[in-house]
Coordinates of C-alpha atoms in Angstrom, one line a residue:
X1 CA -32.9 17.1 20.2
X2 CA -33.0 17.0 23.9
X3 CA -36.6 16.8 23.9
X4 CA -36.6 13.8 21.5
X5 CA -34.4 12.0 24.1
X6 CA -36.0 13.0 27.1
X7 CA -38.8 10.3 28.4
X8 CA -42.3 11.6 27.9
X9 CA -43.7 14.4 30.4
X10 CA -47.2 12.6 32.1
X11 CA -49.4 15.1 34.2
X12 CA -51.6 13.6 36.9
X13 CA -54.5 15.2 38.1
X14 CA -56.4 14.4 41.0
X15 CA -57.4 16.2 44.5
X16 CA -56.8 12.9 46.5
X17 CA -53.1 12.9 47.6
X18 CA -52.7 8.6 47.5
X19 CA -53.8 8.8 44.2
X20 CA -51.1 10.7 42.8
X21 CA -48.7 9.2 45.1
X22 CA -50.2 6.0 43.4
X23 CA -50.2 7.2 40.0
X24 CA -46.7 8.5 40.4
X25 CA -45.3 5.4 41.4
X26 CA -46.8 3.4 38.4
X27 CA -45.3 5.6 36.3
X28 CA -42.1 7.1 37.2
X29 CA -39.5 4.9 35.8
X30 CA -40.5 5.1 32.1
X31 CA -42.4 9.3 32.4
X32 CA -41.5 12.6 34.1
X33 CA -44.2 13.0 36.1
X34 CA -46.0 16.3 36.9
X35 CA -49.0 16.8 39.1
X36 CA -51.5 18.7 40.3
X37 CA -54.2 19.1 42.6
X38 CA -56.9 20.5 40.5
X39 CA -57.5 22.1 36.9
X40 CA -56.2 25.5 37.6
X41 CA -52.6 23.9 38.8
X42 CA -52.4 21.8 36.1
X43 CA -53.4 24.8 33.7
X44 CA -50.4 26.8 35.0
X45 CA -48.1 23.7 34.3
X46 CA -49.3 23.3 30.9
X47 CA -48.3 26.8 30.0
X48 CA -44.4 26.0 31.4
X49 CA -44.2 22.7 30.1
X50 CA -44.3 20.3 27.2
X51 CA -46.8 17.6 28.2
X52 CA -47.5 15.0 26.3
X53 CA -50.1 12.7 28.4
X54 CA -52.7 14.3 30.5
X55 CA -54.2 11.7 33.1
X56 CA -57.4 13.4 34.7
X57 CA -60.1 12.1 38.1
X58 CA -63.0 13.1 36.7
X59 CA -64.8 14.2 40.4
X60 CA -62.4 17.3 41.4
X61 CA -63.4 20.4 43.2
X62 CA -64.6 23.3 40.9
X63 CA -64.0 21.8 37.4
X64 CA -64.9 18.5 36.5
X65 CA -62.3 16.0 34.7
X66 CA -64.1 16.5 31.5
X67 CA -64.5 20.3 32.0
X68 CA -61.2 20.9 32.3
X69 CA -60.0 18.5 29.6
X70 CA -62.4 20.0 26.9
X71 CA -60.4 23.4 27.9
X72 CA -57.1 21.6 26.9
X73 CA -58.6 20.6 23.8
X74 CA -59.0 24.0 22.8
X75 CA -55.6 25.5 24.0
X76 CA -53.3 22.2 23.7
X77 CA -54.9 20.1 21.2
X78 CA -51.9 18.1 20.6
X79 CA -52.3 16.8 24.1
X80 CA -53.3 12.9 24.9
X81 CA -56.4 12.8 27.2
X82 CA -57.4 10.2 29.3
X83 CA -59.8 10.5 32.0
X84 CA -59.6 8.0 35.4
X85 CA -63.5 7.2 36.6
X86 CA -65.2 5.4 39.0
X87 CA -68.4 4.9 36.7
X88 CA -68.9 3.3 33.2
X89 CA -72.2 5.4 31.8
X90 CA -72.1 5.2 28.3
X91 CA -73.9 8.5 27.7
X92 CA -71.4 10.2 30.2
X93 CA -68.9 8.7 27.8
X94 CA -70.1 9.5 25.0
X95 CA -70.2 13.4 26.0
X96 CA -67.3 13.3 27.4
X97 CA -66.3 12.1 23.6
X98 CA -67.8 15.3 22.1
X99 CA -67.0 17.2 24.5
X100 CA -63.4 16.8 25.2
X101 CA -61.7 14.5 23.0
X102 CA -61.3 11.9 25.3
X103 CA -58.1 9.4 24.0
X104 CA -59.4 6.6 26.7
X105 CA -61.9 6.0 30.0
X106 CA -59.8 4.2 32.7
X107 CA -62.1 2.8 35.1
X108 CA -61.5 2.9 39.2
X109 CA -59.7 0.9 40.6
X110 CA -57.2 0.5 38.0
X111 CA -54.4 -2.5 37.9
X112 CA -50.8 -0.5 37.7
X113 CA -50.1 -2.8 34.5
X114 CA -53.3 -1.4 32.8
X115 CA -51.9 2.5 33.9
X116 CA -48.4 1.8 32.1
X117 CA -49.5 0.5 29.0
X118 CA -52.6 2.9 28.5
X119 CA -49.8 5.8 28.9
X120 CA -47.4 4.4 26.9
X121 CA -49.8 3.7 24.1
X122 CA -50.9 7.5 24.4
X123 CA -47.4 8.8 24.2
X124 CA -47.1 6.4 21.4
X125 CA -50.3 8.2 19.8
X126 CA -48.5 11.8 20.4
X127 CA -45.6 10.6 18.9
X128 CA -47.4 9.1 16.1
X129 CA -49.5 12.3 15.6
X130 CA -46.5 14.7 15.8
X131 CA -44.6 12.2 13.1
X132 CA -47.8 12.8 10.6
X133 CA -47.5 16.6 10.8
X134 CA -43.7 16.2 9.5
X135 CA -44.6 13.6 6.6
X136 CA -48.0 16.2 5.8
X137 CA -45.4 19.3 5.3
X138 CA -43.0 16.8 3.6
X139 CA -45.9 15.7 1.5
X140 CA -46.0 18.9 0.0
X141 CA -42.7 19.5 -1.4
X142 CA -42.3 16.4 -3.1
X143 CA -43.3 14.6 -6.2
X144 CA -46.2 12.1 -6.5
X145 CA -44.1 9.0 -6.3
X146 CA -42.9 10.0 -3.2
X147 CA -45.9 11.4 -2.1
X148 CA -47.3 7.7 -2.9
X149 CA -44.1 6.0 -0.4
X150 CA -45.1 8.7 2.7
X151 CA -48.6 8.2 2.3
X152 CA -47.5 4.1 3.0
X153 CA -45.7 5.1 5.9
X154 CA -48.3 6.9 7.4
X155 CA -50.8 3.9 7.0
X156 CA -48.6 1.7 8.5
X157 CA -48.2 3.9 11.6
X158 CA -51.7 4.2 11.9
X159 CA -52.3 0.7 11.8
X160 CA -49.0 -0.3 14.0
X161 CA -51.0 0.4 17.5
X162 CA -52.1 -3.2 17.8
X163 CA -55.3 -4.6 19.8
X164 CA -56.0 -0.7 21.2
X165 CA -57.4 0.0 17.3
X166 CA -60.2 -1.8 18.0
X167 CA -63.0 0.6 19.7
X168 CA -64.2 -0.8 22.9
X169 CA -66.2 0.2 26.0
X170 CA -64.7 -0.9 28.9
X171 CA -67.4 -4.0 29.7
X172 CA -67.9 -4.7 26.1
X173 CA -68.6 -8.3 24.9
X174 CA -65.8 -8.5 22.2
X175 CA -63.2 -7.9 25.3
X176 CA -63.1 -11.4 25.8
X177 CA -62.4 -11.9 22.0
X178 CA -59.5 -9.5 22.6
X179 CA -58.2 -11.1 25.7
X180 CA -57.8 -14.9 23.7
X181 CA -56.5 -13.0 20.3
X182 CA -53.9 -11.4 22.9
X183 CA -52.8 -14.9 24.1
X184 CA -52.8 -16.2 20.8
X185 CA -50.3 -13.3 19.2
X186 CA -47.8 -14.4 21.4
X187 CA -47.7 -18.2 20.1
X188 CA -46.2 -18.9 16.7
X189 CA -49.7 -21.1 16.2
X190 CA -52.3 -21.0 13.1
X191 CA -55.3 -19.1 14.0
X192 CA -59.1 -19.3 12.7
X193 CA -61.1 -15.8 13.6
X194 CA -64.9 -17.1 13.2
X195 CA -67.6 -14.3 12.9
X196 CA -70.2 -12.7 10.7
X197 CA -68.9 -10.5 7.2
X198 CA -68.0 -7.5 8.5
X199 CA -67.5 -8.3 12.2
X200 CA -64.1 -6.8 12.2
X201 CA -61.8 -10.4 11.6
X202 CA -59.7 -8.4 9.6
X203 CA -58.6 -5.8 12.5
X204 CA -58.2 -8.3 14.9
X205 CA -56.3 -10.4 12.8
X206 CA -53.9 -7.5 11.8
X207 CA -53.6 -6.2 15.7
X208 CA -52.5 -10.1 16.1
X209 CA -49.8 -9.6 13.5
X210 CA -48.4 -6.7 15.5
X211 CA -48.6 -8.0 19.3
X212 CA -47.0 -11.0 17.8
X213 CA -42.7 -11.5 17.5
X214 CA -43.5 -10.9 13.7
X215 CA -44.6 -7.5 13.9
X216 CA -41.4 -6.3 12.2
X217 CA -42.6 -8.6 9.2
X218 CA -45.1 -7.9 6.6
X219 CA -48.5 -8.3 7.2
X220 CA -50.5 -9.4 3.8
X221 CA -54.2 -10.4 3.5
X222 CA -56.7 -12.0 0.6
X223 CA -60.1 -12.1 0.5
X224 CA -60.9 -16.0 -0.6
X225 CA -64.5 -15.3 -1.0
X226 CA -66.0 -15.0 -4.9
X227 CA -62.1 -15.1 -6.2
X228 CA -61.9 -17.8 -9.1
X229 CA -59.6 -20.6 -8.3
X230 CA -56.6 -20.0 -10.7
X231 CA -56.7 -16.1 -9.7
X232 CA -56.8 -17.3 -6.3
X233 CA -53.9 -19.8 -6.9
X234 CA -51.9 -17.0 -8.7
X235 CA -52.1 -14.7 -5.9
X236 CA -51.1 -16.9 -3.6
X237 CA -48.5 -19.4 -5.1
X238 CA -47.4 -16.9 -7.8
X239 CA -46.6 -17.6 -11.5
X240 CA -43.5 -18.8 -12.9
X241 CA -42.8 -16.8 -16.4
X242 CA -44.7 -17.6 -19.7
X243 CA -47.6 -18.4 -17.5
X244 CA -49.4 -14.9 -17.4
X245 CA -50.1 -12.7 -20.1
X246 CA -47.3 -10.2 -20.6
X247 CA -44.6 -13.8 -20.4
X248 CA -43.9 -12.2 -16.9
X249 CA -43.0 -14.0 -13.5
X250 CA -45.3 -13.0 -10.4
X251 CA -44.4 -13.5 -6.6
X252 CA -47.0 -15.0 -4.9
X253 CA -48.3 -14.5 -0.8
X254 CA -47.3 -17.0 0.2
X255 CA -43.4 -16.1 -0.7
X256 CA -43.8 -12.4 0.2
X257 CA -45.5 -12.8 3.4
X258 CA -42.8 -14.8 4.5
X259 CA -41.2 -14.6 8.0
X260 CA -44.1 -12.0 8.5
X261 CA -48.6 -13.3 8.3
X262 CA -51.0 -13.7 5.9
X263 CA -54.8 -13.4 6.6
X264 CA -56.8 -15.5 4.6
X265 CA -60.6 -13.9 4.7
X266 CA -63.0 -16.5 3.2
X267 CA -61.8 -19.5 3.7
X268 CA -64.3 -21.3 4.2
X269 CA -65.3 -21.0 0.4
X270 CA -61.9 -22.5 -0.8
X271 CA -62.2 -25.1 -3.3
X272 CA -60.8 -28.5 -2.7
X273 CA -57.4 -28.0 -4.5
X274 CA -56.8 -24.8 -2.4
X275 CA -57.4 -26.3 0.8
X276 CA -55.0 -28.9 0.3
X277 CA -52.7 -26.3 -1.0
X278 CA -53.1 -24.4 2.4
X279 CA -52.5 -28.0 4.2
X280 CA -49.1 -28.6 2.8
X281 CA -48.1 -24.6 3.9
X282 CA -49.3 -25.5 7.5
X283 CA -47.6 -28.8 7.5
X284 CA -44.7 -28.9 5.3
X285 CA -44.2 -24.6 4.9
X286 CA -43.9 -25.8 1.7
X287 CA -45.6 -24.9 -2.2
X288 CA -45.1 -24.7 -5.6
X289 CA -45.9 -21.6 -7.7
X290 CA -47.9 -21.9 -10.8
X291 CA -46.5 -23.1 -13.5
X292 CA -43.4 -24.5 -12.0
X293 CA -41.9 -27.6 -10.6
X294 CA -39.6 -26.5 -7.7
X295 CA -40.8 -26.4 -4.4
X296 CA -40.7 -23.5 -2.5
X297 CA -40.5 -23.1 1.4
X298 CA -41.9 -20.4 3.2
X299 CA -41.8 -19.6 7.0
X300 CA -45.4 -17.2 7.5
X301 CA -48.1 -17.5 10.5
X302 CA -51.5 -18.2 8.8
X303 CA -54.4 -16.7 10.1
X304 CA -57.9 -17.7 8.4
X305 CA -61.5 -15.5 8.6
X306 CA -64.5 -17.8 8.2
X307 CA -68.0 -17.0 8.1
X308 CA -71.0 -19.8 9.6
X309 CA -69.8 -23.1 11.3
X310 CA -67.0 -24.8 9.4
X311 CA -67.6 -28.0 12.0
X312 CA -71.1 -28.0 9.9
X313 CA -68.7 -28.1 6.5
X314 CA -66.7 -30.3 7.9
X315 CA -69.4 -33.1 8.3
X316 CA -71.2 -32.1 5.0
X317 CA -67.6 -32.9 3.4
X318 CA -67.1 -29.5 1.8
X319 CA -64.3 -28.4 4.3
X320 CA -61.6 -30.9 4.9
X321 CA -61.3 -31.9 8.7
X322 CA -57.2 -32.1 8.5
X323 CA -57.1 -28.6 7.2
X324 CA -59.8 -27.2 10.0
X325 CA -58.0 -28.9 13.3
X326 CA -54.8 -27.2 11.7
X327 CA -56.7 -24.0 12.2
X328 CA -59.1 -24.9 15.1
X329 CA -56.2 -25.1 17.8
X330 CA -56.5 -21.4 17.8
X331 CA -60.4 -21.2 17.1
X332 CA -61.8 -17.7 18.1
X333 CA -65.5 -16.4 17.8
X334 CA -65.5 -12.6 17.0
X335 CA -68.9 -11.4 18.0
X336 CA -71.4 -9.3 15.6
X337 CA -71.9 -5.5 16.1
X338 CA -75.3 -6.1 17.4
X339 CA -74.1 -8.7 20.4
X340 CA -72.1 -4.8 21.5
X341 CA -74.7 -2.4 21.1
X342 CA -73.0 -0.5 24.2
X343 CA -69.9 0.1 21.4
X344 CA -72.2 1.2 18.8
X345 CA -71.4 4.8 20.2
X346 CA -67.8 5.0 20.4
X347 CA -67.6 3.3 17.0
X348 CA -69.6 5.7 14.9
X349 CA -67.9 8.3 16.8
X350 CA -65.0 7.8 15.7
X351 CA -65.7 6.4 12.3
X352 CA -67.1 9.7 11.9
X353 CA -64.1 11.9 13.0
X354 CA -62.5 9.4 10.4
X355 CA -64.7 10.2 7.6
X356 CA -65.0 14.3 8.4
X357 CA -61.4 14.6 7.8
X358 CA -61.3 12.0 4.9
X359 CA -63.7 14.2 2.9
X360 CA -62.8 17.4 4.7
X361 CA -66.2 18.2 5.9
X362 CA -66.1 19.8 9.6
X363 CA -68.0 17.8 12.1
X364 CA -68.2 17.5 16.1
X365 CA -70.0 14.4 16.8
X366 CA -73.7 12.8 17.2
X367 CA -76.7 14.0 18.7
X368 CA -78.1 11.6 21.7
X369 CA -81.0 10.8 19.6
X370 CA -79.4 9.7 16.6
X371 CA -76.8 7.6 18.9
X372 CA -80.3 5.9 20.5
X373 CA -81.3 4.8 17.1
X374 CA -77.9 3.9 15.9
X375 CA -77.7 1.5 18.8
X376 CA -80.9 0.1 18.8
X377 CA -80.5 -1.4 15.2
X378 CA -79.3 -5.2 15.0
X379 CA -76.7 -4.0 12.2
X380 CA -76.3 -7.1 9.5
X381 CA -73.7 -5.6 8.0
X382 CA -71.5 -5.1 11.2
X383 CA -69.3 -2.4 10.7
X384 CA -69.1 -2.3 6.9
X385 CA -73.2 -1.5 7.6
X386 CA -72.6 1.4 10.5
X387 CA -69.5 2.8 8.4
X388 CA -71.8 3.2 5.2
X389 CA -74.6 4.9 7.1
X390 CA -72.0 7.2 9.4
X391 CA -70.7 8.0 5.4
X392 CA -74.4 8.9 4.1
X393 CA -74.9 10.5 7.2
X394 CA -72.1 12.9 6.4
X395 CA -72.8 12.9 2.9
X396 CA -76.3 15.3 3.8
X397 CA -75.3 17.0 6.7
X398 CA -76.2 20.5 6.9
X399 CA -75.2 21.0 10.5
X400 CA -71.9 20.4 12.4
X401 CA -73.7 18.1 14.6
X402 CA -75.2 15.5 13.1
X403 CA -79.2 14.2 13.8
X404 CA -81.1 11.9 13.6
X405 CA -83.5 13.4 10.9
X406 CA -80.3 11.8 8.7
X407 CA -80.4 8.1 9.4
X408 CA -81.8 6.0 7.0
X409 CA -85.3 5.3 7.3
X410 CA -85.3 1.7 7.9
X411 CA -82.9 1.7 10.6
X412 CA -85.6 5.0 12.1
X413 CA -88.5 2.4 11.4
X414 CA -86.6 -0.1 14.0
X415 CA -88.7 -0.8 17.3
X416 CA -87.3 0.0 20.5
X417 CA -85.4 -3.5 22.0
X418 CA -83.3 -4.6 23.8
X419 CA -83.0 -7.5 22.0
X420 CA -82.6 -5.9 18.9
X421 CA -84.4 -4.1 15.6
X422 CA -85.6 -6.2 12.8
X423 CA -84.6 -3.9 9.7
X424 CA -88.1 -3.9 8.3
X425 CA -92.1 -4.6 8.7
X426 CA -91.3 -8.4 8.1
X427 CA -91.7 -8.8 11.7
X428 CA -95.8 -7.5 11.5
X429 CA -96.6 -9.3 8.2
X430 CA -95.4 -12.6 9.7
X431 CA -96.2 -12.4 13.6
X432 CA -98.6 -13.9 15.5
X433 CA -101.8 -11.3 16.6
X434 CA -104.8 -9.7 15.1
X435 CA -104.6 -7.8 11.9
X436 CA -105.7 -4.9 13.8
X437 CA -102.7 -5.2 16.3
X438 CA -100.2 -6.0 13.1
X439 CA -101.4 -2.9 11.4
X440 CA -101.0 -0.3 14.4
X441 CA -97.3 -1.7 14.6
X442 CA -97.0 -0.8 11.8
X443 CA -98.9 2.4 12.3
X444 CA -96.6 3.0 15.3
X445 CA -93.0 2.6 13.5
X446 CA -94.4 5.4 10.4
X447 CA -95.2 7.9 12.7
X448 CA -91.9 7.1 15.1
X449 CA -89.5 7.7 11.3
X450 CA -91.8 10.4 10.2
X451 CA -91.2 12.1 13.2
X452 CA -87.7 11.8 13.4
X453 CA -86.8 13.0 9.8
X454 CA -88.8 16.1 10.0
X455 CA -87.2 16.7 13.4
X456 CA -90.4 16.2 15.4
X457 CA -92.0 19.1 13.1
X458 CA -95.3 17.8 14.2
X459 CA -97.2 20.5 11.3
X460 CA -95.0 18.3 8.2
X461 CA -95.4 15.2 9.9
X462 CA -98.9 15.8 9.7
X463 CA -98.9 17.0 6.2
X464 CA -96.9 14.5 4.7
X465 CA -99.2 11.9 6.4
X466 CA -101.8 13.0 5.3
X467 CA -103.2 13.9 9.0
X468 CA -104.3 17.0 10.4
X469 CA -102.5 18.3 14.1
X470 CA -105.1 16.8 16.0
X471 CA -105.1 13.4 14.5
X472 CA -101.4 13.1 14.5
X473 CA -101.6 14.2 18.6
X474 CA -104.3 11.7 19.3
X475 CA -102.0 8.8 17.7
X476 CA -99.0 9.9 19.8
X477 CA -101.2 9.9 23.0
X478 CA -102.3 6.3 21.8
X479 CA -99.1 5.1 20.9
X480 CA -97.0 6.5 23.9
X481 CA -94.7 8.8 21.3
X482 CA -92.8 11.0 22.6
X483 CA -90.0 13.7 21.6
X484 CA -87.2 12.2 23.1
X485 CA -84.8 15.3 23.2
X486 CA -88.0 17.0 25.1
X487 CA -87.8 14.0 27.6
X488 CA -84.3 14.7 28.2
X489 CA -85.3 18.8 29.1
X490 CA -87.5 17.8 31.9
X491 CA -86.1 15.4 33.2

C-alpha cells in the first residue's frame, strides 16, 4: 500500500552534472528522483530500488544510452525507457527500437513542459501495464461474462493515453496535425478530420475525445460509408418499439453518446435526410428517434471523418453548405502514410509487437532492408494497407526477425524514390521513352523482387529466371543492383 501512494521513483542518467541538476528540477515536485552518473551506478540503484521511469543521455562514458537500456530490458522489463538525444536518425532509432525497447526519443534541448508530461505519460504506461497483469490473472478465475467486462476494461485503458497513441517521429509531418487536434480537444466545438481511408481519423478523433473535458464520457463512432439510410437512421436516432423486428425499442447514438462524442466516419456520403438530421443535432442538440414523435435533446461533441474535398460537394450540391461550415470551423487535414514515410518504421514496429502477441507468435522486430522497402512504398491503403502486410508478414515468418524475402511482391517491385513507389508496372506501360528503356524498367524492378525474395540467392534467382550466373551478374553490373545488407558490411 505505501508503494501505491508513494509518487513514482524516475532515474536520470547522464555524465553531465547541469543536466541532472536540470532534469531534477523539472521533475521533482510530482517523482522521487534518483540519479546517476553512468550505467553501472544506475545498475546498482535499480537492484535497491523500485523504479518506474528510466530517463537515459544516450553519449555516456563506457556504455551507450541504448546499451545500457537494452540490459534493463533484459533484467527489468517492466521498466519505462526513454532515451534523451541530441540527434534524430531514424535508423539509429529504429535500432535503438529492437534493440532496447525504447518507450520514447526526447530530443536535445528539451522544453521542461515536454520532460513532465513525457514522464508522467510513461508512469502512466507502467501503471497501466502493471494494472493488465492483475485483470490477466483475474481473467483466469472467472467466468466468460466477466471475462467479456475485464477484457472492456483493459481496452479502454489501452486506448485512454490520448494524442501519445499515435506513433510519431519526432519531425514527422502529421505533428502539425496533432498540434491543431490538441487545440481543438480543449474547445467544446464540432470538428471535421479530412484525410484519405485509412489515414488514421479514427485515432485522432478518439485521442480528441480524451484530451477533451469529456474524456470521462463515452466515446461512440459509425462508419457512414456503404450503410443504407434507415440502418443508418436506426443507429443513430434509435427506434421507438413496434418499429424493429422483435416489437423492441432501440437507443440510438445519438442518446447514448450523450454528454460524451460521437465520430461520424463517412460523412461525406450521407444522404440528404441524414445531413439535415445531423444539422438540427449541431444546432438545436435536438432529434427524434424512429418511429416516434417526441423530440429528444442530447448534449454530445460531434466529430465527422471525410474523405476528398467536401468544398467540391458543396458546390456540386451533394453536401449541404449549412451542415459543412458547422463542421469547417474546426477543419483539420490528416495527412496519408506516404506524406510520413520517416514513420513508416516506428509504425510497423510496433504494429508488429502488436500483432506477435495478438497471435502469440514470438518476434523481435524488422530487418533494415525490409524497413527500406516498407518505407519506400506510397501505401494507398494508409495504415489499414501497412497493418495487413505487417499481418501477412507474420503470417510466414520462419525467423524471429522478420525479412524482406516476406513482403509482398508488388510493394518489392516498387522503384527506389523519394517521391514515392507506384504499386505496379503501370508507370513503364504509360511513360514517356523508348520501348527499349520501358522494357529494362521493367527488367530492372523483376530482378530487384526476385532478388529480394530468394534472399539475394543469386543461384535461384537465376534459375527461376530462367538465367544462368553469369547473365544474372552481367544485368546487376548493368542495372547498378546491389545487395544492400552487403553495402551496409563495408561500409
Amino acid at each position: 500500500m505505501a508503494r501505491a501512494s508513494s509518487p513514482p521513483a524516475v532515474l536520470l542518467v547522464d555524465d553531465e552534472p547541469h543536466s541532472l541538476s536540470a532534469m531534477r528540477m523539472a521533475l521533482e515536485d510530482e517523482f522521487e528522483i534518483l540519479t546517476a552518473a553512468n550505467a553501472d551506478e544506475a545498475e546498482a540503484i535499480l537492484k535497491d530500488e523500485w523504479v518506474q521511469v528510466i530517463l537515459c543521455d544516450q553519449r555516456m562514458p563506457g556504455r551507450t544510452g541504448v546499451e545500457f537500456l537494452a540490459d534493463v530490458r533484459d533484467r527489468w522489463p517492466e521498466t519505462v525507457r526513454i532515451v534523451i538525444t541530441g540527434y534524430t536518425d531514424t535508423s539509429a532509432m529504429i535500432a535503438a527500437i529492437n534493440e532496447a525497447g525504447i518507450h520514447q526519443f526526447l530530443t536535445k534541448p528539451w522544453h521542461p513542459d515536454q520532460l513532465v508530461m513525457a514522464t508522467r505519460n510513461a508512469a502512466r504506461l507502467f501503471q497501466l501495464a502493471r494494472e493488465n497483469e492483475r485483470l490477466a490473472l483475474e481473467m483466469r478465475l472467472l467466468t466468460s461474462t466477466a471475462e467479456s467486462r475485464l477484457e472492456k476494461r483493459r481496452k479502454a485503458l489501452r486506448e485512454g493515453m490520448g494524442f501519445e497513441t499515435v506513433l510519431r517521429t519526432p519531425n514527422s509531418p502529421i505533428n502539425a496535425t496533432i498540434q491543431q487536434a490538441r487545440q481543438f480537444a480543449s474547445f467544446d466545438v464540432p470538428v471535421l478530420l479530412v484525410g484519405e481511408a485509412g489515414s488514421g481519423k479514427a485515432q485522432i478523433a478518439r485521442a480528441m475525445h480524451y484530451g477533451s473535458l469529456r474524456s470521462d464520457k463515452p466515446f461512440y463512432e459509425l462508419n457512414l460509408a456503404g450503410l443504407p439510410e434507415d440502418l443508418a437512421f436506426v443507429e443513430l436516432l434509435g427506434a421507438k418499439r413496434g418499429v424493429l423486428t422483435g416489437g423492441v425499442a432501440r437507443m440510438g447514438l445519438l442518446q447514448k453518446a450523450d454528454r460524451g462524442t460521437l465520430y461520424l466516419s463517412g460523412v461525406e456520403t450521407a444522404s440528404p435526410a441524414l445531413q439535415l438530421t445531423l444539422l438540427r443535432v449541431l444546432t438545436e442538440g435536438a432529434f427524434t428517434p424512429v418511429g416516434g414523435q417526441e423530440t429528444l435533446g442530447t448534449n454530445l461533441r460531434l466529430i465527422c471523418g471525410a474523405e476528398g474535398d467536401l468544398r467540391a460537394r458543396v458546390a456540386d450540391g451533394a453536401f449541404r453548405a449549412d451542415l459543412y461550415f458547422a463542421l469547417a470551423a474546426g477543419e483539420i487535414a490528416v495527412p496519408p502514410l506516404r506524406a510520413r514515410r520517416g514513420d513508416v518504421a516506428i509504425l510497423a514496429q510496433a504494429m508488429l509487437a502488436e500483432l506477435a502477441v495478438q497471435h502469440g507468435k514470438p518476434v523481435h522486430g524488422l530487418e533494415e532492408p525490409a524497413l527500406e522497402f516498407l518505407e519506400n512504398y506510397d501505401w494507398p491503403g494508409n495504415l489499414r494497407e501497412l497493418k495487413n502486410e505487417i499481418t501477412r508478414m507474420l503470417i510466414f515468418a520462419q525467423e524471429t526477425v522478420l525479412g524482406a524475402d516476406l513482403i509482398s511482391r508488388h510493394i518489392l517491385q516498387a522503384p527506389p524514390s523519394e517521391d514515392g513507389a507506384d504499386r505496379s508496372a503501370e508507370a513503364a506501360l504509360t511513360a514517356d521513352g523508348t520501348l527499349k528503356d520501358r522494357v529494362e524498367l521493367m527488367e530492372m524492378r523483376i530482378l530487384r523482387e526476385t532478388l529480394t525474395r530468394h534472399r539475394w540467392n543469386k543461384s535461384r534467382a537465376a534459375a527461376e529466371l530462367g538465367l544462368s550466373r553469369v547473365g544474372l551478374r552481367a544485368k546487376l553490373d548493368r542495372y547498378g543492383i546491389a545487395d544492400p545488407s552487403a553495402t551496409v558490411e563495408e561500409e
